[in-house]
Amino acid sequence: MDYRSETTETIRNKCAACFRQFNRKDHLVEHMKISHHSRHEPMCGICKKHCRSFESLREHLIGPLPKQECKNIFSILGCRFCLTILDNSNSRRAHEGRCQFSGVNAGLLARLANLGIHDKLSIDSGRTRGPQVVALACKMVGGGSDGSLDLCARVCIIDEYENIIFHTYVKPPIPVTNYRYETTGIRPEYLREAMPLRQVQKRIQEFLCNGEPMWKIRPKGSKARILVGHGLNHDLDRLQVDYPAMMIRDTAQYPPLMKTSKLSNSLKYLTQAYLGYDIQIGIQDPYEDCVATMRLYMRMRAQNHVKQDHTLANNFDLYRQSELERMSPEELLEISRSDYYCWCLDS
C-alpha cells in the first residue's frame, strides 16, 4: 500500500467523536467499545469534537494548547460560562448576560445565620406532577480529640426555585471539639438547643422518600425526590441518611463537571467557572452551596442533546465483529452510549 492509500485508510478510520485516527478498522471498533462516546458528551460548537468533560472542552477552546481555529472563533462568538457558540458578537454579549448569575445576597445570608429552625418539609405522596428536585448542603464542625472528625452542625434544603424548605442547626451526638468558626460561623450557643441529629435524619429521610418505601424507589415514575448536592455521599453519611444512588445528582461526581484527570472539581471552582460568581468567601453558608449546586444541575439538565434511548449496556455486544467493521465511524457513534446517566434525561 502506498503512502496516499494508507493516509486515506487512516482518515476513513477516524473516530467521529474525538477525531482520533487509527490505521485499522478493528482498532477503531475497539476504541469505540471502551470510550463510551455518545451524543450526550460536551461538544465543540465549531469543529464538533466530543470531549469527555467541560473541562477538556475548555482546554480545547482556550487552554494552553487549544485548537487555534476554534480558539479564534470562540474568542468572538463563544460564551465563557457555558461554552456555547453564538451567531454573532451581539448575540454572545446578550447570552453571556443571561448566562452569568449573581451571587446570593450577603444580607440574606446574615439573616439565615440567625434563622434557627425553618421547617417546611412535607410529604405530598406524589401529587406534584413530574420529579421534584431539591438541593441539600451541610456545614461541619469538628469532633474527636484533634477536631478532625466531621460532625454535621447545620443543614439546608432548597427547592428548584431556590426557596428554603428546611434549615436548622444540628446538635451532634458527640461533643464538638472544634467549631471551625472561621469558615462555619457556628458558636457553641447555636447548638445547645438545636435539633438533635436523629430527629434531623428522620425528617430528611421521610421528606426525600416522599411516602415511597425505599425498596420501591425507581428513577422514573417514582414519588421520591431527586437530590442535588456536592459531595453528597459525605453529607448523607454525616446525616446518617440512606438514599438510592439513582436519585442523587452530585456535581462532584458528574463526569462532564469533573477534571480531565477524572478527579472532582471544588464547588467554588465550578461556580466561578460555569455560573460566573464567587462563593465560600469567609464564613460559608449551606444555603449558598445549595443555590450553586441547584444552578449547576439546572444548567446541565437544560443541555439540548439528541434524544437517545438511554442504557448503560454496551450496544456493541448486539453486533458481530464483522458487522461493526463494515459500519462507518458515524454509524458506530450512533450505536454508542455513554457510561453515565446524562442529567438532560431528567427533563
PDB file of N, CA and C in Angstrom, residues 16-81:
ATOM      1  N   ALA A  16     -15.518   9.443  14.853  1.00  0.00           N
ATOM      2  CA  ALA A  16     -16.432  10.546  14.547  1.00  0.00           C
ATOM      3  C   ALA A  16     -16.683  11.436  15.758  1.00  0.00           C
ATOM      4  N   ALA A  17     -16.233  11.008  16.933  1.00  0.00           N
ATOM      5  CA  ALA A  17     -16.454  11.796  18.154  1.00  0.00           C
ATOM      6  C   ALA A  17     -15.209  12.588  18.554  1.00  0.00           C
ATOM      7  N   CYS A  18     -14.122  11.889  18.852  1.00  0.00           N
ATOM      8  CA  CYS A  18     -12.913  12.572  19.347  1.00  0.00           C
ATOM      9  C   CYS A  18     -11.880  12.826  18.264  1.00  0.00           C
ATOM     10  N   PHE A  19     -12.137  12.349  17.031  1.00  0.00           N
ATOM     11  CA  PHE A  19     -11.289  12.567  15.852  1.00  0.00           C
ATOM     12  C   PHE A  19      -9.960  11.829  15.913  1.00  0.00           C
ATOM     13  N   ARG A  20      -9.815  10.917  16.844  1.00  0.00           N
ATOM     14  CA  ARG A  20      -8.603  10.103  16.873  1.00  0.00           C
ATOM     15  C   ARG A  20      -8.573   9.195  15.648  1.00  0.00           C
ATOM     16  N   GLN A  21      -7.398   9.012  15.064  1.00  0.00           N
ATOM     17  CA  GLN A  21      -7.280   8.230  13.839  1.00  0.00           C
ATOM     18  C   GLN A  21      -6.585   6.906  14.100  1.00  0.00           C
ATOM     19  N   PHE A  22      -6.999   5.876  13.346  1.00  0.00           N
ATOM     20  CA  PHE A  22      -6.463   4.531  13.518  1.00  0.00           C
ATOM     21  C   PHE A  22      -6.068   3.963  12.162  1.00  0.00           C
ATOM     22  N   ASN A  23      -5.031   3.132  12.174  1.00  0.00           N
ATOM     23  CA  ASN A  23      -4.578   2.519  10.930  1.00  0.00           C
ATOM     24  C   ASN A  23      -5.510   1.419  10.463  1.00  0.00           C
ATOM     25  N   ARG A  24      -6.193   0.772  11.413  1.00  0.00           N
ATOM     26  CA  ARG A  24      -7.061  -0.360  11.058  1.00  0.00           C
ATOM     27  C   ARG A  24      -8.462  -0.156  11.632  1.00  0.00           C
ATOM     28  N   LYS A  25      -9.446  -0.690  10.926  1.00  0.00           N
ATOM     29  CA  LYS A  25     -10.834  -0.520  11.336  1.00  0.00           C
ATOM     30  C   LYS A  25     -11.134  -1.238  12.647  1.00  0.00           C
ATOM     31  N   ASP A  26     -10.530  -2.402  12.856  1.00  0.00           N
ATOM     32  CA  ASP A  26     -10.801  -3.122  14.101  1.00  0.00           C
ATOM     33  C   ASP A  26     -10.283  -2.346  15.308  1.00  0.00           C
ATOM     34  N   HIS A  27      -9.220  -1.546  15.119  1.00  0.00           N
ATOM     35  CA  HIS A  27      -8.732  -0.709  16.209  1.00  0.00           C
ATOM     36  C   HIS A  27      -9.735   0.402  16.540  1.00  0.00           C
ATOM     37  N   LEU A  28     -10.349   0.965  15.510  1.00  0.00           N
ATOM     38  CA  LEU A  28     -11.401   1.972  15.729  1.00  0.00           C
ATOM     39  C   LEU A  28     -12.579   1.368  16.475  1.00  0.00           C
ATOM     40  N   VAL A  29     -12.969   0.162  16.089  1.00  0.00           N
ATOM     41  CA  VAL A  29     -14.094  -0.510  16.759  1.00  0.00           C
ATOM     42  C   VAL A  29     -13.786  -0.724  18.236  1.00  0.00           C
ATOM     43  N   GLU A  30     -12.575  -1.194  18.532  1.00  0.00           N
ATOM     44  CA  GLU A  30     -12.194  -1.401  19.932  1.00  0.00           C
ATOM     45  C   GLU A  30     -12.186  -0.091  20.701  1.00  0.00           C
ATOM     46  N   HIS A  31     -11.724   0.968  20.058  1.00  0.00           N
ATOM     47  CA  HIS A  31     -11.747   2.301  20.686  1.00  0.00           C
ATOM     48  C   HIS A  31     -13.176   2.712  21.029  1.00  0.00           C
ATOM     49  N   MET A  32     -14.104   2.508  20.111  1.00  0.00           N
ATOM     50  CA  MET A  32     -15.492   2.895  20.349  1.00  0.00           C
ATOM     51  C   MET A  32     -16.119   2.067  21.476  1.00  0.00           C
ATOM     52  N   LYS A  33     -15.715   0.829  21.602  1.00  0.00           N
ATOM     53  CA  LYS A  33     -16.271  -0.037  22.653  1.00  0.00           C
ATOM     54  C   LYS A  33     -15.899   0.452  24.055  1.00  0.00           C
ATOM     55  N   ILE A  34     -14.675   0.979  24.190  1.00  0.00           N
ATOM     56  CA  ILE A  34     -14.213   1.345  25.531  1.00  0.00           C
ATOM     57  C   ILE A  34     -14.319   2.835  25.827  1.00  0.00           C
ATOM     58  N   SER A  35     -14.539   3.661  24.798  1.00  0.00           N
ATOM     59  CA  SER A  35     -14.555   5.110  25.018  1.00  0.00           C
ATOM     60  C   SER A  35     -15.910   5.628  25.475  1.00  0.00           C
ATOM     61  N   HIS A  36     -16.999   4.901  25.158  1.00  0.00           N
ATOM     62  CA  HIS A  36     -18.360   5.295  25.548  1.00  0.00           C
ATOM     63  C   HIS A  36     -18.721   6.688  25.032  1.00  0.00           C
ATOM     64  N   HIS A  37     -18.286   7.000  23.819  1.00  0.00           N
ATOM     65  CA  HIS A  37     -18.714   8.253  23.208  1.00  0.00           C
ATOM     66  C   HIS A  37     -20.221   8.233  23.010  1.00  0.00           C
ATOM     67  N   SER A  38     -20.839   9.416  23.060  1.00  0.00           N
ATOM     68  CA  SER A  38     -22.281   9.489  22.813  1.00  0.00           C
ATOM     69  C   SER A  38     -22.674  10.921  22.481  1.00  0.00           C
ATOM     70  N   ARG A  39     -23.925  11.100  22.113  1.00  0.00           N
ATOM     71  CA  ARG A  39     -24.448  12.430  21.807  1.00  0.00           C
ATOM     72  C   ARG A  39     -24.578  13.290  23.065  1.00  0.00           C
ATOM     73  N   HIS A  40     -24.373  12.679  24.235  1.00  0.00           N
ATOM     74  CA  HIS A  40     -24.523  13.416  25.489  1.00  0.00           C
ATOM     75  C   HIS A  40     -23.215  14.050  25.965  1.00  0.00           C
ATOM     76  N   GLU A  41     -22.119  13.794  25.280  1.00  0.00           N
ATOM     77  CA  GLU A  41     -20.836  14.373  25.691  1.00  0.00           C
ATOM     78  C   GLU A  41     -20.785  15.862  25.356  1.00  0.00           C
ATOM     79  N   PRO A  42     -20.058  16.663  26.139  1.00  0.00           N
ATOM     80  CA  PRO A  42     -19.796  18.054  25.742  1.00  0.00           C
ATOM     81  C   PRO A  42     -19.133  18.082  24.369  1.00  0.00           C
ATOM     82  N   MET A  43     -19.555  19.014  23.521  1.00  0.00           N
ATOM     83  CA  MET A  43     -19.071  19.037  22.146  1.00  0.00           C
ATOM     84  C   MET A  43     -18.708  20.456  21.720  1.00  0.00           C
ATOM     85  N   CYS A  44     -17.617  20.594  21.005  1.00  0.00           N
ATOM     86  CA  CYS A  44     -17.208  21.887  20.474  1.00  0.00           C
ATOM     87  C   CYS A  44     -18.212  22.345  19.425  1.00  0.00           C
ATOM     88  N   GLY A  45     -18.744  23.540  19.606  1.00  0.00           N
ATOM     89  CA  GLY A  45     -19.729  24.051  18.660  1.00  0.00           C
ATOM     90  C   GLY A  45     -19.132  24.489  17.346  1.00  0.00           C
ATOM     91  N   ILE A  46     -17.807  24.429  17.217  1.00  0.00           N
ATOM     92  CA  ILE A  46     -17.138  24.860  15.986  1.00  0.00           C
ATOM     93  C   ILE A  46     -16.719  23.653  15.140  1.00  0.00           C
ATOM     94  N   CYS A  47     -15.852  22.794  15.695  1.00  0.00           N
ATOM     95  CA  CYS A  47     -15.367  21.649  14.922  1.00  0.00           C
ATOM     96  C   CYS A  47     -16.148  20.366  15.202  1.00  0.00           C
ATOM     97  N   LYS A  48     -17.059  20.410  16.193  1.00  0.00           N
ATOM     98  CA  LYS A  48     -17.921  19.273  16.569  1.00  0.00           C
ATOM     99  C   LYS A  48     -17.167  18.132  17.248  1.00  0.00           C
ATOM    100  N   LYS A  49     -15.995  18.404  17.763  1.00  0.00           N
ATOM    101  CA  LYS A  49     -15.269  17.374  18.504  1.00  0.00           C
ATOM    102  C   LYS A  49     -15.944  17.115  19.837  1.00  0.00           C
ATOM    103  N   HIS A  50     -16.074  15.832  20.210  1.00  0.00           N
ATOM    104  CA  HIS A  50     -16.625  15.446  21.506  1.00  0.00           C
ATOM    105  C   HIS A  50     -15.518  15.447  22.550  1.00  0.00           C
ATOM    106  N   CYS A  51     -15.851  15.928  23.739  1.00  0.00           N
ATOM    107  CA  CYS A  51     -14.906  15.933  24.853  1.00  0.00           C
ATOM    108  C   CYS A  51     -15.528  15.199  26.037  1.00  0.00           C
ATOM    109  N   ARG A  52     -14.687  14.605  26.848  1.00  0.00           N
ATOM    110  CA  ARG A  52     -15.192  13.820  27.977  1.00  0.00           C
ATOM    111  C   ARG A  52     -15.845  14.707  29.037  1.00  0.00           C
ATOM    112  N   SER A  53     -15.350  15.927  29.188  1.00  0.00           N
ATOM    113  CA  SER A  53     -15.875  16.832  30.212  1.00  0.00           C
ATOM    114  C   SER A  53     -15.845  18.256  29.683  1.00  0.00           C
ATOM    115  N   PHE A  54     -16.533  19.158  30.379  1.00  0.00           N
ATOM    116  CA  PHE A  54     -16.482  20.569  30.010  1.00  0.00           C
ATOM    117  C   PHE A  54     -15.092  21.140  30.258  1.00  0.00           C
ATOM    118  N   GLU A  55     -14.372  20.538  31.199  1.00  0.00           N
ATOM    119  CA  GLU A  55     -13.010  20.985  31.457  1.00  0.00           C
ATOM    120  C   GLU A  55     -12.115  20.711  30.252  1.00  0.00           C
ATOM    121  N   SER A  56     -12.254  19.521  29.642  1.00  0.00           N
ATOM    122  CA  SER A  56     -11.452  19.215  28.458  1.00  0.00           C
ATOM    123  C   SER A  56     -11.918  20.038  27.264  1.00  0.00           C
ATOM    124  N   LEU A  57     -13.216  20.347  27.194  1.00  0.00           N
ATOM    125  CA  LEU A  57     -13.710  21.240  26.143  1.00  0.00           C
ATOM    126  C   LEU A  57     -13.138  22.641  26.316  1.00  0.00           C
ATOM    127  N   ARG A  58     -13.066  23.103  27.557  1.00  0.00           N
ATOM    128  CA  ARG A  58     -12.492  24.422  27.831  1.00  0.00           C
ATOM    129  C   ARG A  58     -11.018  24.463  27.409  1.00  0.00           C
ATOM    130  N   GLU A  59     -10.282  23.384  27.678  1.00  0.00           N
ATOM    131  CA  GLU A  59      -8.880  23.320  27.262  1.00  0.00           C
ATOM    132  C   GLU A  59      -8.757  23.316  25.742  1.00  0.00           C
ATOM    133  N   HIS A  60      -9.687  22.625  25.078  1.00  0.00           N
ATOM    134  CA  HIS A  60      -9.704  22.583  23.613  1.00  0.00           C
ATOM    135  C   HIS A  60      -9.914  23.978  23.028  1.00  0.00           C
ATOM    136  N   LEU A  61     -10.711  24.803  23.724  1.00  0.00           N
ATOM    137  CA  LEU A  61     -11.063  26.123  23.205  1.00  0.00           C
ATOM    138  C   LEU A  61     -10.119  27.230  23.655  1.00  0.00           C
ATOM    139  N   ILE A  62      -9.736  27.219  24.927  1.00  0.00           N
ATOM    140  CA  ILE A  62      -8.966  28.349  25.454  1.00  0.00           C
ATOM    141  C   ILE A  62      -7.829  27.907  26.375  1.00  0.00           C
ATOM    142  N   GLY A  63      -7.452  26.636  26.304  1.00  0.00           N
ATOM    143  CA  GLY A  63      -6.399  26.134  27.183  1.00  0.00           C
ATOM    144  C   GLY A  63      -5.009  26.528  26.713  1.00  0.00           C
ATOM    145  N   PRO A  64      -3.988  25.989  27.357  1.00  0.00           N
ATOM    146  CA  PRO A  64      -2.600  26.307  26.990  1.00  0.00           C
ATOM    147  C   PRO A  64      -2.259  25.898  25.550  1.00  0.00           C
ATOM    148  N   LEU A  65      -2.857  24.796  25.082  1.00  0.00           N
ATOM    149  CA  LEU A  65      -2.615  24.313  23.717  1.00  0.00           C
ATOM    150  C   LEU A  65      -3.958  24.081  23.010  1.00  0.00           C
ATOM    151  N   PRO A  66      -4.696  25.135  22.731  1.00  0.00           N
ATOM    152  CA  PRO A  66      -6.017  24.980  22.118  1.00  0.00           C
ATOM    153  C   PRO A  66      -5.902  24.687  20.623  1.00  0.00           C
ATOM    154  N   LYS A  67      -7.012  24.263  20.025  1.00  0.00           N
ATOM    155  CA  LYS A  67      -7.067  24.207  18.566  1.00  0.00           C
ATOM    156  C   LYS A  67      -7.232  25.650  18.090  1.00  0.00           C
ATOM    157  N   GLN A  68      -6.244  26.151  17.355  1.00  0.00           N
ATOM    158  CA  GLN A  68      -6.164  27.582  17.078  1.00  0.00           C
ATOM    159  C   GLN A  68      -7.392  28.119  16.353  1.00  0.00           C
ATOM    160  N   GLU A  69      -7.894  27.371  15.379  1.00  0.00           N
ATOM    161  CA  GLU A  69      -9.075  27.836  14.635  1.00  0.00           C
ATOM    162  C   GLU A  69     -10.277  27.990  15.559  1.00  0.00           C
ATOM    163  N   CYS A  70     -10.475  27.000  16.431  1.00  0.00           N
ATOM    164  CA  CYS A  70     -11.599  27.056  17.372  1.00  0.00           C
ATOM    165  C   CYS A  70     -11.407  28.191  18.373  1.00  0.00           C
ATOM    166  N   LYS A  71     -10.177  28.375  18.820  1.00  0.00           N
ATOM    167  CA  LYS A  71      -9.889  29.446  19.775  1.00  0.00           C
ATOM    168  C   LYS A  71     -10.225  30.813  19.181  1.00  0.00           C
ATOM    169  N   ASN A  72      -9.843  31.031  17.917  1.00  0.00           N
ATOM    170  CA  ASN A  72     -10.088  32.317  17.277  1.00  0.00           C
ATOM    171  C   ASN A  72     -11.574  32.625  17.169  1.00  0.00           C
ATOM    172  N   ILE A  73     -12.357  31.621  16.774  1.00  0.00           N
ATOM    173  CA  ILE A  73     -13.806  31.828  16.637  1.00  0.00           C
ATOM    174  C   ILE A  73     -14.451  31.984  18.001  1.00  0.00           C
ATOM    175  N   PHE A  74     -14.003  31.159  18.975  1.00  0.00           N
ATOM    176  CA  PHE A  74     -14.591  31.217  20.314  1.00  0.00           C
ATOM    177  C   PHE A  74     -14.357  32.579  20.965  1.00  0.00           C
ATOM    178  N   SER A  75     -13.209  33.179  20.726  1.00  0.00           N
ATOM    179  CA  SER A  75     -12.907  34.476  21.334  1.00  0.00           C
ATOM    180  C   SER A  75     -13.883  35.561  20.891  1.00  0.00           C
ATOM    181  N   ILE A  76     -14.541  35.351  19.754  1.00  0.00           N
ATOM    182  CA  ILE A  76     -15.500  36.328  19.226  1.00  0.00           C
ATOM    183  C   ILE A  76     -16.938  35.925  19.510  1.00  0.00           C
ATOM    184  N   LEU A  77     -17.229  34.628  19.378  1.00  0.00           N
ATOM    185  CA  LEU A  77     -18.623  34.168  19.421  1.00  0.00           C
ATOM    186  C   LEU A  77     -18.955  33.244  20.587  1.00  0.00           C
ATOM    187  N   GLY A  78     -17.969  32.922  21.442  1.00  0.00           N
ATOM    188  CA  GLY A  78     -18.201  31.916  22.476  1.00  0.00           C
ATOM    189  C   GLY A  78     -18.563  32.484  23.832  1.00  0.00           C
ATOM    190  N   CYS A  79     -19.489  31.823  24.528  1.00  0.00           N
ATOM    191  CA  CYS A  79     -19.837  32.178  25.908  1.00  0.00           C
ATOM    192  C   CYS A  79     -18.815  31.548  26.851  1.00  0.00           C
ATOM    193  N   ARG A  80     -18.177  32.353  27.673  1.00  0.00           N
ATOM    194  CA  ARG A  80     -17.113  31.837  28.539  1.00  0.00           C
ATOM    195  C   ARG A  80     -17.645  31.027  29.717  1.00  0.00           C
ATOM    196  N   PHE A  81     -18.958  31.003  29.911  1.00  0.00           N
ATOM    197  CA  PHE A  81     -19.538  30.241  31.022  1.00  0.00           C
ATOM    198  C   PHE A  81     -20.050  28.867  30.571  1.00  0.00           C
TER     199      PHE A  81
END
